[in-house]
Amino acid sequence: MEHFDTDWRVVVIGGAGLDIKGRMLEPMLEKTSNPGRLTISVGGVARNIAENIARLGAHSSLIAAVGNDEFGRLIIQQTEDAGVDTDAMMILEDQHSAAYLALLDRNGLLYTALDDSHCARAVTPEYIQDNIQLLRSADAVFIDANLSRATADVILQICAEEDIPVCFEPVAYGLAGRYRDRLRGMYLITPNEREAEALTGLPVTSPAEATAAAKELVRLGVEIAIITLAREGLVYATVDGHGHIPTLVRDLVDATGAGDALAAAVLFGLMNELPLDEAVRLGASAAALTVASPDTVRRDLSLESLYAQLLI
């Protein structure tokens, strides 16, 4: 394994909350109770990305909002314990902390979910301006689509003025579409199939269609577009070309958080000036390790484990 530089900082801005996940043990029967396994952990797309980056050894700071409640204190404490700087977190007196309720099928893939992430809207343009020096100190900024468009616009403007690359995680189909006209100038974007459809208006049901959608994202102004395809792996595109990496997943326990791990590891590779295909393979390795664990973010994630996964 080669030597990596970890003396750089990412500021991640967006959602932080509680993950409540239930996995079916039998085929779903509607309008009645079903047997399953339930887990509760801290989550939120931006928070997950920040933790993954920290566990890989780089510096990450999180700007997100939580309620002044037991869950909010748990989210901040566990995020701090993972090595993330939480000094810029907002604590809201008039709102409860965000929560994500996911129902997984028997294979660990998402069946449906509910996302109560309203408190992310409390991260206002004014709050970003209050923390402008933190953004200006960043080597990269990662935002998720839980943010309001007005807040995202301020972040994009600051980063454009300071020549700081901005990465974007679309989070969900309904949220992704709101950002379709804000893609120009994005450094990295990591949607899944449904989110890519919302961003491009194109169908994404196969690697070939995903490649066409990734190329469309590049045409819309994204520098690096990666579309994840669950069991079909992922595709990526830039102005210089495109590629497809089959899945590295061998054991699927819980798919929650896989895209966040991929995004963090790809950015880690790019910040270390790895060739794009190698950085993407590093991301695919992080996703494969994450889905093999019941945790939304693997607590034993490391560079050594990423490269070990690639060699299996």
PDB file of C-alpha atoms in Angstrom:
ATOM      1  CA  MET A   1       0.000   0.000   0.000  1.00  0.00           C
ATOM      2  CA  GLU A   2       1.386   3.392  -0.971  1.00  0.00           C
ATOM      3  CA  HIS A   3       1.943   6.335   1.362  1.00  0.00           C
ATOM      4  CA  PHE A   4      -0.919   8.815   1.654  1.00  0.00           C
ATOM      5  CA  ASP A   5      -0.996  12.457   2.650  1.00  0.00           C
ATOM      6  CA  THR A   6      -3.641  13.082   5.317  1.00  0.00           C
ATOM      7  CA  ASP A   7      -2.709  16.698   6.048  1.00  0.00           C
ATOM      8  CA  TRP A   8      -5.754  18.198   4.362  1.00  0.00           C
ATOM      9  CA  ARG A   9      -9.256  19.159   5.506  1.00  0.00           C
ATOM     10  CA  VAL A  10     -12.752  18.592   4.190  1.00  0.00           C
ATOM     11  CA  VAL A  11     -15.702  20.603   5.480  1.00  0.00           C
ATOM     12  CA  VAL A  12     -18.902  18.557   5.155  1.00  0.00           C
ATOM     13  CA  ILE A  13     -22.266  20.329   5.325  1.00  0.00           C
ATOM     14  CA  GLY A  14     -25.741  18.803   5.449  1.00  0.00           C
ATOM     15  CA  GLY A  15     -27.674  16.207   7.387  1.00  0.00           C
ATOM     16  CA  ALA A  16     -26.952  14.509  10.710  1.00  0.00           C
ATOM     17  CA  GLY A  17     -29.478  12.345  12.486  1.00  0.00           C
ATOM     18  CA  LEU A  18     -30.508   9.036  13.930  1.00  0.00           C
ATOM     19  CA  ASP A  19     -30.787   5.914  11.752  1.00  0.00           C
ATOM     20  CA  ILE A  20     -33.498   3.402  12.602  1.00  0.00           C
ATOM     21  CA  LYS A  21     -33.209   0.361  10.357  1.00  0.00           C
ATOM     22  CA  GLY A  22     -35.386  -2.718  10.095  1.00  0.00           C
ATOM     23  CA  ARG A  23     -34.503  -5.753   7.977  1.00  0.00           C
ATOM     24  CA  MET A  24     -37.256  -8.132   6.856  1.00  0.00           C
ATOM     25  CA  LEU A  25     -36.820 -11.795   7.663  1.00  0.00           C
ATOM     26  CA  GLU A  26     -39.736 -12.960   5.502  1.00  0.00           C
ATOM     27  CA  PRO A  27     -41.622 -11.603   2.485  1.00  0.00           C
ATOM     28  CA  MET A  28     -43.443  -8.368   3.361  1.00  0.00           C
ATOM     29  CA  LEU A  29     -47.123  -8.580   4.321  1.00  0.00           C
ATOM     30  CA  GLU A  30     -48.938  -5.264   4.239  1.00  0.00           C
ATOM     31  CA  LYS A  31     -51.185  -3.936   7.024  1.00  0.00           C
ATOM     32  CA  THR A  32     -49.769  -6.259   9.680  1.00  0.00           C
ATOM     33  CA  SER A  33     -46.642  -6.713  11.769  1.00  0.00           C
ATOM     34  CA  ASN A  34     -43.720  -8.490  10.114  1.00  0.00           C
ATOM     35  CA  PRO A  35     -40.775 -10.270  11.755  1.00  0.00           C
ATOM     36  CA  GLY A  36     -37.472  -8.472  11.399  1.00  0.00           C
ATOM     37  CA  ARG A  37     -34.294  -7.201  13.014  1.00  0.00           C
ATOM     38  CA  LEU A  38     -34.080  -3.570  14.177  1.00  0.00           C
ATOM     39  CA  THR A  39     -30.969  -1.462  14.794  1.00  0.00           C
ATOM     40  CA  ILE A  40     -30.465   2.162  15.876  1.00  0.00           C
ATOM     41  CA  SER A  41     -27.321   4.180  15.178  1.00  0.00           C
ATOM     42  CA  VAL A  42     -26.202   7.712  14.363  1.00  0.00           C
ATOM     43  CA  GLY A  43     -26.349   8.664  10.699  1.00  0.00           C
ATOM     44  CA  GLY A  44     -27.124  11.404   8.207  1.00  0.00           C
ATOM     45  CA  VAL A  45     -25.406  11.623   4.825  1.00  0.00           C
ATOM     46  CA  ALA A  46     -23.091  14.550   5.592  1.00  0.00           C
ATOM     47  CA  ARG A  47     -22.278  13.179   9.034  1.00  0.00           C
ATOM     48  CA  ASN A  48     -21.521   9.725   7.583  1.00  0.00           C
ATOM     49  CA  ILE A  49     -19.192  11.181   4.960  1.00  0.00           C
ATOM     50  CA  ALA A  50     -17.375  13.241   7.586  1.00  0.00           C
ATOM     51  CA  GLU A  51     -16.895  10.181   9.796  1.00  0.00           C
ATOM     52  CA  ASN A  52     -15.646   8.013   6.929  1.00  0.00           C
ATOM     53  CA  ILE A  53     -13.088  10.678   5.996  1.00  0.00           C
ATOM     54  CA  ALA A  54     -11.913  10.911   9.610  1.00  0.00           C
ATOM     55  CA  ARG A  55     -11.605   7.136   9.931  1.00  0.00           C
ATOM     56  CA  LEU A  56      -9.369   7.137   6.845  1.00  0.00           C
ATOM     57  CA  GLY A  57      -7.066   9.503   8.709  1.00  0.00           C
ATOM     58  CA  ALA A  58      -7.819  12.900   7.142  1.00  0.00           C
ATOM     59  CA  HIS A  59      -9.261  15.986   8.842  1.00  0.00           C
ATOM     60  CA  SER A  60     -13.008  16.575   8.557  1.00  0.00           C
ATOM     61  CA  SER A  61     -15.262  19.235  10.024  1.00  0.00           C
ATOM     62  CA  LEU A  62     -19.057  18.934  10.095  1.00  0.00           C
ATOM     63  CA  ILE A  63     -21.622  21.709   9.803  1.00  0.00           C
ATOM     64  CA  ALA A  64     -25.061  20.275  10.584  1.00  0.00           C
ATOM     65  CA  ALA A  65     -27.980  20.921  12.919  1.00  0.00           C
ATOM     66  CA  VAL A  66     -29.331  18.755  15.732  1.00  0.00           C
ATOM     67  CA  GLY A  67     -31.963  19.337  18.372  1.00  0.00           C
ATOM     68  CA  ASN A  68     -31.170  20.063  22.001  1.00  0.00           C
ATOM     69  CA  ASP A  69     -32.310  16.572  22.943  1.00  0.00           C
ATOM     70  CA  GLU A  70     -30.837  13.234  23.934  1.00  0.00           C
ATOM     71  CA  PHE A  71     -30.491  12.121  20.323  1.00  0.00           C
ATOM     72  CA  GLY A  72     -28.721  15.349  19.354  1.00  0.00           C
ATOM     73  CA  ARG A  73     -26.206  14.959  22.156  1.00  0.00           C
ATOM     74  CA  LEU A  74     -25.620  11.336  21.118  1.00  0.00           C
ATOM     75  CA  ILE A  75     -25.046  12.356  17.488  1.00  0.00           C
ATOM     76  CA  ILE A  76     -22.476  14.993  18.446  1.00  0.00           C
ATOM     77  CA  GLN A  77     -20.690  12.771  20.968  1.00  0.00           C
ATOM     78  CA  GLN A  78     -20.330   9.755  18.678  1.00  0.00           C
ATOM     79  CA  THR A  79     -19.256  11.975  15.774  1.00  0.00           C
ATOM     80  CA  GLU A  80     -16.592  13.610  17.939  1.00  0.00           C
ATOM     81  CA  ASP A  81     -15.448  10.206  19.172  1.00  0.00           C
ATOM     82  CA  ALA A  82     -14.876   9.181  15.528  1.00  0.00           C
ATOM     83  CA  GLY A  83     -12.444  12.085  15.092  1.00  0.00           C
ATOM     84  CA  VAL A  84     -14.681  14.651  13.378  1.00  0.00           C
ATOM     85  CA  ASP A  85     -14.461  18.341  14.348  1.00  0.00           C
ATOM     86  CA  THR A  86     -17.980  19.301  15.503  1.00  0.00           C
ATOM     87  CA  ASP A  87     -17.273  22.845  16.719  1.00  0.00           C
ATOM     88  CA  ALA A  88     -19.482  24.330  13.974  1.00  0.00           C
ATOM     89  CA  MET A  89     -22.500  22.127  14.710  1.00  0.00           C
ATOM     90  CA  MET A  90     -25.813  23.913  15.391  1.00  0.00           C
ATOM     91  CA  ILE A  91     -27.904  22.981  18.444  1.00  0.00           C
ATOM     92  CA  LEU A  92     -31.563  23.906  17.970  1.00  0.00           C
ATOM     93  CA  GLU A  93     -33.841  24.697  20.895  1.00  0.00           C
ATOM     94  CA  ASP A  94     -37.091  24.587  18.944  1.00  0.00           C
ATOM     95  CA  GLN A  95     -36.681  21.461  16.779  1.00  0.00           C
ATOM     96  CA  HIS A  96     -35.996  17.783  17.388  1.00  0.00           C
ATOM     97  CA  SER A  97     -33.051  15.980  15.857  1.00  0.00           C
ATOM     98  CA  ALA A  98     -33.406  14.435  12.411  1.00  0.00           C
ATOM     99  CA  ALA A  99     -34.205  10.747  11.972  1.00  0.00           C
ATOM    100  CA  TYR A 100     -34.121   8.271   9.092  1.00  0.00           C
ATOM    101  CA  LEU A 101     -36.353   5.189   9.132  1.00  0.00           C
ATOM    102  CA  ALA A 102     -35.280   2.518   6.632  1.00  0.00           C
ATOM    103  CA  LEU A 103     -36.967  -0.759   5.782  1.00  0.00           C
ATOM    104  CA  LEU A 104     -34.563  -3.248   4.192  1.00  0.00           C
ATOM    105  CA  ASP A 105     -35.534  -6.368   2.286  1.00  0.00           C
ATOM    106  CA  ARG A 106     -34.234  -9.836   3.192  1.00  0.00           C
ATOM    107  CA  ASN A 107     -31.089  -9.195   1.134  1.00  0.00           C
ATOM    108  CA  GLY A 108     -30.218  -5.998   3.010  1.00  0.00           C
ATOM    109  CA  LEU A 109     -31.200  -3.674   0.140  1.00  0.00           C
ATOM    110  CA  LEU A 110     -33.426  -0.652   0.684  1.00  0.00           C
ATOM    111  CA  TYR A 111     -37.139  -1.435   0.288  1.00  0.00           C
ATOM    112  CA  THR A 112     -38.443   1.996   1.337  1.00  0.00           C
ATOM    113  CA  ALA A 113     -37.599   4.712   3.827  1.00  0.00           C
ATOM    114  CA  LEU A 114     -38.844   7.830   5.601  1.00  0.00           C
ATOM    115  CA  ASP A 115     -36.529  10.788   6.122  1.00  0.00           C
ATOM    116  CA  ASP A 116     -37.327  13.479   8.714  1.00  0.00           C
ATOM    117  CA  SER A 117     -34.417  15.830   8.082  1.00  0.00           C
ATOM    118  CA  HIS A 118     -36.209  19.173   8.335  1.00  0.00           C
ATOM    119  CA  CYS A 119     -33.696  20.563  10.829  1.00  0.00           C
ATOM    120  CA  ALA A 120     -31.003  20.609   8.106  1.00  0.00           C
ATOM    121  CA  ARG A 121     -32.852  23.673   6.748  1.00  0.00           C
ATOM    122  CA  ALA A 122     -31.743  25.491   9.911  1.00  0.00           C
ATOM    123  CA  VAL A 123     -28.267  25.725   8.361  1.00  0.00           C
ATOM    124  CA  THR A 124     -29.017  29.074   6.754  1.00  0.00           C
ATOM    125  CA  PRO A 125     -26.952  31.261   4.417  1.00  0.00           C
ATOM    126  CA  GLU A 126     -26.313  33.507   7.418  1.00  0.00           C
ATOM    127  CA  TYR A 127     -24.917  30.594   9.424  1.00  0.00           C
ATOM    128  CA  ILE A 128     -22.592  29.721   6.565  1.00  0.00           C
ATOM    129  CA  GLN A 129     -21.377  33.319   6.478  1.00  0.00           C
ATOM    130  CA  ASP A 130     -20.758  33.124  10.237  1.00  0.00           C
ATOM    131  CA  ASN A 131     -18.476  30.133   9.536  1.00  0.00           C
ATOM    132  CA  ILE A 132     -16.905  31.452   6.347  1.00  0.00           C
ATOM    133  CA  GLN A 133     -13.361  31.150   7.684  1.00  0.00           C
ATOM    134  CA  LEU A 134     -13.869  27.417   8.248  1.00  0.00           C
ATOM    135  CA  LEU A 135     -14.915  27.027   4.608  1.00  0.00           C
ATOM    136  CA  ARG A 136     -12.007  29.141   3.400  1.00  0.00           C
ATOM    137  CA  SER A 137      -9.608  26.871   5.320  1.00  0.00           C
ATOM    138  CA  ALA A 138     -10.873  23.760   3.531  1.00  0.00           C
ATOM    139  CA  ASP A 139      -9.121  21.860   0.765  1.00  0.00           C
ATOM    140  CA  ALA A 140     -12.543  20.555  -0.344  1.00  0.00           C
ATOM    141  CA  VAL A 141     -16.178  21.051   0.665  1.00  0.00           C
ATOM    142  CA  PHE A 142     -18.785  18.285   0.551  1.00  0.00           C
ATOM    143  CA  ILE A 143     -22.482  19.168   0.649  1.00  0.00           C
ATOM    144  CA  ASP A 144     -25.598  17.014   0.635  1.00  0.00           C
ATOM    145  CA  ALA A 145     -29.028  17.791  -0.798  1.00  0.00           C
ATOM    146  CA  ASN A 146     -30.675  18.174   2.630  1.00  0.00           C
ATOM    147  CA  LEU A 147     -29.524  21.802   2.515  1.00  0.00           C
ATOM    148  CA  SER A 148     -31.797  24.500   1.187  1.00  0.00           C
ATOM    149  CA  ARG A 149     -30.923  25.763  -2.264  1.00  0.00           C
ATOM    150  CA  ALA A 150     -30.278  29.243  -0.876  1.00  0.00           C
ATOM    151  CA  THR A 151     -27.695  27.843   1.539  1.00  0.00           C
ATOM    152  CA  ALA A 152     -26.098  25.753  -1.202  1.00  0.00           C
ATOM    153  CA  ASP A 153     -25.848  28.843  -3.408  1.00  0.00           C
ATOM    154  CA  VAL A 154     -23.880  30.725  -0.747  1.00  0.00           C
ATOM    155  CA  ILE A 155     -21.539  27.745  -0.265  1.00  0.00           C
ATOM    156  CA  LEU A 156     -20.995  27.433  -4.015  1.00  0.00           C
ATOM    157  CA  GLN A 157     -20.272  31.154  -4.318  1.00  0.00           C
ATOM    158  CA  ILE A 158     -17.726  31.132  -1.470  1.00  0.00           C
ATOM    159  CA  CYS A 159     -15.985  28.061  -2.851  1.00  0.00           C
ATOM    160  CA  ALA A 160     -15.893  29.492  -6.381  1.00  0.00           C
ATOM    161  CA  GLU A 161     -14.265  32.683  -5.061  1.00  0.00           C
ATOM    162  CA  GLU A 162     -11.661  30.658  -3.136  1.00  0.00           C
ATOM    163  CA  ASP A 163     -11.182  28.001  -5.863  1.00  0.00           C
ATOM    164  CA  ILE A 164     -12.222  25.210  -3.464  1.00  0.00           C
ATOM    165  CA  PRO A 165     -13.632  22.044  -5.096  1.00  0.00           C
ATOM    166  CA  VAL A 166     -17.229  21.223  -4.133  1.00  0.00           C
ATOM    167  CA  CYS A 167     -18.542  17.657  -3.969  1.00  0.00           C
ATOM    168  CA  PHE A 168     -22.243  16.787  -3.871  1.00  0.00           C
ATOM    169  CA  GLU A 169     -24.246  13.822  -2.567  1.00  0.00           C
ATOM    170  CA  PRO A 170     -27.873  13.999  -3.829  1.00  0.00           C
ATOM    171  CA  VAL A 171     -29.307  11.902  -0.902  1.00  0.00           C
ATOM    172  CA  ALA A 172     -32.692  10.970  -2.426  1.00  0.00           C
ATOM    173  CA  TYR A 173     -34.779  11.238  -5.597  1.00  0.00           C
ATOM    174  CA  GLY A 174     -37.005  14.040  -4.288  1.00  0.00           C
ATOM    175  CA  LEU A 175     -34.106  16.118  -3.004  1.00  0.00           C
ATOM    176  CA  ALA A 176     -31.814  15.557  -5.979  1.00  0.00           C
ATOM    177  CA  GLY A 177     -34.082  17.186  -8.558  1.00  0.00           C
ATOM    178  CA  ARG A 178     -33.903  20.526  -6.743  1.00  0.00           C
ATOM    179  CA  TYR A 179     -30.201  20.742  -7.620  1.00  0.00           C
ATOM    180  CA  ARG A 180     -30.427  20.030 -11.326  1.00  0.00           C
ATOM    181  CA  ASP A 181     -29.648  23.655 -12.234  1.00  0.00           C
ATOM    182  CA  ARG A 182     -26.776  23.894  -9.719  1.00  0.00           C
ATOM    183  CA  LEU A 183     -24.450  21.236 -11.112  1.00  0.00           C
ATOM    184  CA  ARG A 184     -22.134  23.455 -13.143  1.00  0.00           C
ATOM    185  CA  GLY A 185     -18.759  23.659 -11.481  1.00  0.00           C
ATOM    186  CA  MET A 186     -19.286  20.683  -9.150  1.00  0.00           C
ATOM    187  CA  TYR A 187     -16.074  18.689  -8.748  1.00  0.00           C
ATOM    188  CA  LEU A 188     -17.571  15.315  -7.789  1.00  0.00           C
ATOM    189  CA  ILE A 189     -21.117  13.974  -7.651  1.00  0.00           C
ATOM    190  CA  THR A 190     -22.149  10.485  -6.464  1.00  0.00           C
ATOM    191  CA  PRO A 191     -25.838   9.712  -7.144  1.00  0.00           C
ATOM    192  CA  ASN A 192     -27.465   6.295  -7.274  1.00  0.00           C
ATOM    193  CA  GLU A 193     -29.723   5.265 -10.170  1.00  0.00           C
ATOM    194  CA  ARG A 194     -32.863   7.050  -8.971  1.00  0.00           C
ATOM    195  CA  GLU A 195     -31.006  10.218  -8.041  1.00  0.00           C
ATOM    196  CA  ALA A 196     -29.252  10.239 -11.414  1.00  0.00           C
ATOM    197  CA  GLU A 197     -32.653  10.002 -13.106  1.00  0.00           C
ATOM    198  CA  ALA A 198     -33.848  13.023 -11.127  1.00  0.00           C
ATOM    199  CA  LEU A 199     -30.765  15.024 -12.053  1.00  0.00           C
ATOM    200  CA  THR A 200     -30.663  14.168 -15.757  1.00  0.00           C
ATOM    201  CA  GLY A 201     -34.208  13.191 -16.737  1.00  0.00           C
ATOM    202  CA  LEU A 202     -32.768  10.035 -18.310  1.00  0.00           C
ATOM    203  CA  PRO A 203     -33.696   6.427 -17.438  1.00  0.00           C
ATOM    204  CA  VAL A 204     -31.029   4.551 -15.477  1.00  0.00           C
ATOM    205  CA  THR A 205     -31.775   0.819 -15.417  1.00  0.00           C
ATOM    206  CA  SER A 206     -28.499  -0.653 -16.717  1.00  0.00           C
ATOM    207  CA  PRO A 207     -24.780   0.143 -16.826  1.00  0.00           C
ATOM    208  CA  ALA A 208     -25.169   1.416 -20.385  1.00  0.00           C
ATOM    209  CA  GLU A 209     -27.961   3.814 -19.426  1.00  0.00           C
ATOM    210  CA  ALA A 210     -26.022   4.854 -16.313  1.00  0.00           C
ATOM    211  CA  THR A 211     -23.008   5.667 -18.484  1.00  0.00           C
ATOM    212  CA  ALA A 212     -25.180   7.864 -20.680  1.00  0.00           C
ATOM    213  CA  ALA A 213     -26.520   9.622 -17.565  1.00  0.00           C
ATOM    214  CA  ALA A 214     -22.993  10.104 -16.175  1.00  0.00           C
ATOM    215  CA  LYS A 215     -21.939  11.676 -19.476  1.00  0.00           C
ATOM    216  CA  GLU A 216     -24.989  13.958 -19.283  1.00  0.00           C
ATOM    217  CA  LEU A 217     -23.966  15.060 -15.782  1.00  0.00           C
ATOM    218  CA  VAL A 218     -20.553  15.950 -17.179  1.00  0.00           C
ATOM    219  CA  ARG A 219     -22.221  17.877 -20.000  1.00  0.00           C
ATOM    220  CA  LEU A 220     -24.195  19.777 -17.355  1.00  0.00           C
ATOM    221  CA  GLY A 221     -20.947  20.908 -15.788  1.00  0.00           C
ATOM    222  CA  VAL A 222     -19.828  18.204 -13.331  1.00  0.00           C
ATOM    223  CA  GLU A 223     -16.122  17.351 -13.454  1.00  0.00           C
ATOM    224  CA  ILE A 224     -16.411  13.759 -12.145  1.00  0.00           C
ATOM    225  CA  ALA A 225     -19.750  11.897 -12.156  1.00  0.00           C
ATOM    226  CA  ILE A 226     -20.090   8.519 -10.418  1.00  0.00           C
ATOM    227  CA  ILE A 227     -23.385   6.627 -10.513  1.00  0.00           C
ATOM    228  CA  THR A 228     -23.770   3.677  -8.164  1.00  0.00           C
ATOM    229  CA  LEU A 229     -25.802   0.697  -9.379  1.00  0.00           C
ATOM    230  CA  ALA A 230     -26.076  -1.625  -6.350  1.00  0.00           C
ATOM    231  CA  ARG A 231     -25.373  -5.172  -7.615  1.00  0.00           C
ATOM    232  CA  GLU A 232     -24.221  -3.823 -11.006  1.00  0.00           C
ATOM    233  CA  GLY A 233     -21.326  -1.921  -9.430  1.00  0.00           C
ATOM    234  CA  LEU A 234     -20.836   1.659 -10.611  1.00  0.00           C
ATOM    235  CA  VAL A 235     -20.032   3.760 -13.649  1.00  0.00           C
ATOM    236  CA  TYR A 236     -18.063   6.992 -13.850  1.00  0.00           C
ATOM    237  CA  ALA A 237     -17.430   9.675 -16.442  1.00  0.00           C
ATOM    238  CA  THR A 238     -15.336  12.787 -17.049  1.00  0.00           C
ATOM    239  CA  VAL A 239     -14.702  14.878 -20.136  1.00  0.00           C
ATOM    240  CA  ASP A 240     -11.790  12.542 -20.885  1.00  0.00           C
ATOM    241  CA  GLY A 241     -13.650   9.225 -20.759  1.00  0.00           C
ATOM    242  CA  HIS A 242     -15.768   6.817 -18.778  1.00  0.00           C
ATOM    243  CA  GLY A 243     -15.634   3.420 -17.111  1.00  0.00           C
ATOM    244  CA  HIS A 244     -17.569   0.660 -15.344  1.00  0.00           C
ATOM    245  CA  ILE A 245     -16.432  -1.151 -12.209  1.00  0.00           C
ATOM    246  CA  PRO A 246     -18.350  -4.339 -11.291  1.00  0.00           C
ATOM    247  CA  THR A 247     -19.439  -4.701  -7.702  1.00  0.00           C
ATOM    248  CA  LEU A 248     -16.896  -5.843  -5.119  1.00  0.00           C
ATOM    249  CA  VAL A 249     -19.682  -6.889  -2.741  1.00  0.00           C
ATOM    250  CA  ARG A 250     -19.508 -10.495  -1.591  1.00  0.00           C
ATOM    251  CA  ASP A 251     -21.415 -10.353   1.699  1.00  0.00           C
ATOM    252  CA  LEU A 252     -24.379  -7.984   1.930  1.00  0.00           C
ATOM    253  CA  VAL A 253     -25.692  -7.364   5.430  1.00  0.00           C
ATOM    254  CA  ASP A 254     -26.999  -3.776   5.211  1.00  0.00           C
ATOM    255  CA  ALA A 255     -26.640  -1.405   2.259  1.00  0.00           C
ATOM    256  CA  THR A 256     -27.250   1.737   4.340  1.00  0.00           C
ATOM    257  CA  GLY A 257     -24.294   4.116   4.218  1.00  0.00           C
ATOM    258  CA  ALA A 258     -22.518   2.424   1.312  1.00  0.00           C
ATOM    259  CA  GLY A 259     -22.798   5.461  -0.954  1.00  0.00           C
ATOM    260  CA  ASP A 260     -21.464   7.731   1.797  1.00  0.00           C
ATOM    261  CA  ALA A 261     -18.438   5.486   2.302  1.00  0.00           C
ATOM    262  CA  LEU A 262     -17.815   5.397  -1.437  1.00  0.00           C
ATOM    263  CA  ALA A 263     -17.993   9.182  -1.721  1.00  0.00           C
ATOM    264  CA  ALA A 264     -15.565   9.682   1.174  1.00  0.00           C
ATOM    265  CA  ALA A 265     -13.028   7.155  -0.105  1.00  0.00           C
ATOM    266  CA  VAL A 266     -13.126   8.467  -3.687  1.00  0.00           C
ATOM    267  CA  LEU A 267     -12.486  11.986  -2.425  1.00  0.00           C
ATOM    268  CA  PHE A 268      -9.664  10.676  -0.222  1.00  0.00           C
ATOM    269  CA  GLY A 269      -8.039   9.126  -3.264  1.00  0.00           C
ATOM    270  CA  LEU A 270      -8.506  12.225  -5.412  1.00  0.00           C
ATOM    271  CA  MET A 271      -7.063  14.504  -2.726  1.00  0.00           C
ATOM    272  CA  ASN A 272      -4.011  12.246  -2.789  1.00  0.00           C
ATOM    273  CA  GLU A 273      -3.806  12.671  -6.567  1.00  0.00           C
ATOM    274  CA  LEU A 274      -4.540   9.043  -7.373  1.00  0.00           C
ATOM    275  CA  PRO A 275      -5.604   8.304 -10.960  1.00  0.00           C
ATOM    276  CA  LEU A 276      -9.381   8.471 -11.209  1.00  0.00           C
ATOM    277  CA  ASP A 277      -9.872   4.746 -11.832  1.00  0.00           C
ATOM    278  CA  GLU A 278      -7.821   3.898  -8.732  1.00  0.00           C
ATOM    279  CA  ALA A 279      -9.688   6.448  -6.596  1.00  0.00           C
ATOM    280  CA  VAL A 280     -13.012   4.998  -7.782  1.00  0.00           C
ATOM    281  CA  ARG A 281     -11.853   1.455  -6.968  1.00  0.00           C
ATOM    282  CA  LEU A 282     -10.928   2.684  -3.490  1.00  0.00           C
ATOM    283  CA  GLY A 283     -14.496   3.980  -3.168  1.00  0.00           C
ATOM    284  CA  ALA A 284     -15.945   0.694  -4.385  1.00  0.00           C
ATOM    285  CA  SER A 285     -13.861  -1.095  -1.767  1.00  0.00           C
ATOM    286  CA  ALA A 286     -15.198   1.189   0.988  1.00  0.00           C
ATOM    287  CA  ALA A 287     -18.773   0.536  -0.151  1.00  0.00           C
ATOM    288  CA  ALA A 288     -18.209  -3.249  -0.174  1.00  0.00           C
ATOM    289  CA  LEU A 289     -16.788  -3.182   3.348  1.00  0.00           C
ATOM    290  CA  THR A 290     -19.680  -1.033   4.575  1.00  0.00           C
ATOM    291  CA  VAL A 291     -22.468  -3.258   3.230  1.00  0.00           C
ATOM    292  CA  ALA A 292     -20.817  -6.270   4.892  1.00  0.00           C
ATOM    293  CA  SER A 293     -21.389  -4.611   8.288  1.00  0.00           C
ATOM    294  CA  PRO A 294     -24.607  -3.773  10.173  1.00  0.00           C
ATOM    295  CA  ASP A 295     -23.112  -0.348  10.993  1.00  0.00           C
ATOM    296  CA  THR A 296     -23.891   2.668   8.814  1.00  0.00           C
ATOM    297  CA  VAL A 297     -20.202   3.599   9.100  1.00  0.00           C
ATOM    298  CA  ARG A 298     -17.708   0.827   9.797  1.00  0.00           C
ATOM    299  CA  ARG A 299     -15.847   1.544  12.997  1.00  0.00           C
ATOM    300  CA  ASP A 300     -12.842  -0.452  11.768  1.00  0.00           C
ATOM    301  CA  LEU A 301     -12.618   1.325   8.415  1.00  0.00           C
ATOM    302  CA  SER A 302      -9.004   2.063   7.465  1.00  0.00           C
ATOM    303  CA  LEU A 303      -6.776   2.412   4.427  1.00  0.00           C
ATOM    304  CA  GLU A 304      -5.349  -1.023   5.194  1.00  0.00           C
ATOM    305  CA  SER A 305      -8.820  -2.583   5.094  1.00  0.00           C
ATOM    306  CA  LEU A 306      -9.652  -0.827   1.791  1.00  0.00           C
ATOM    307  CA  TYR A 307      -6.582  -2.221   0.049  1.00  0.00           C
ATOM    308  CA  ALA A 308      -7.057  -5.648   1.621  1.00  0.00           C
ATOM    309  CA  GLN A 309     -10.583  -5.725   0.169  1.00  0.00           C
ATOM    310  CA  LEU A 310      -9.219  -4.845  -3.280  1.00  0.00           C
ATOM    311  CA  LEU A 311      -6.819  -7.796  -3.130  1.00  0.00           C
ATOM    312  CA  ILE A 312      -9.452 -10.416  -2.230  1.00  0.00           C
TER     313      ILE A 312
END
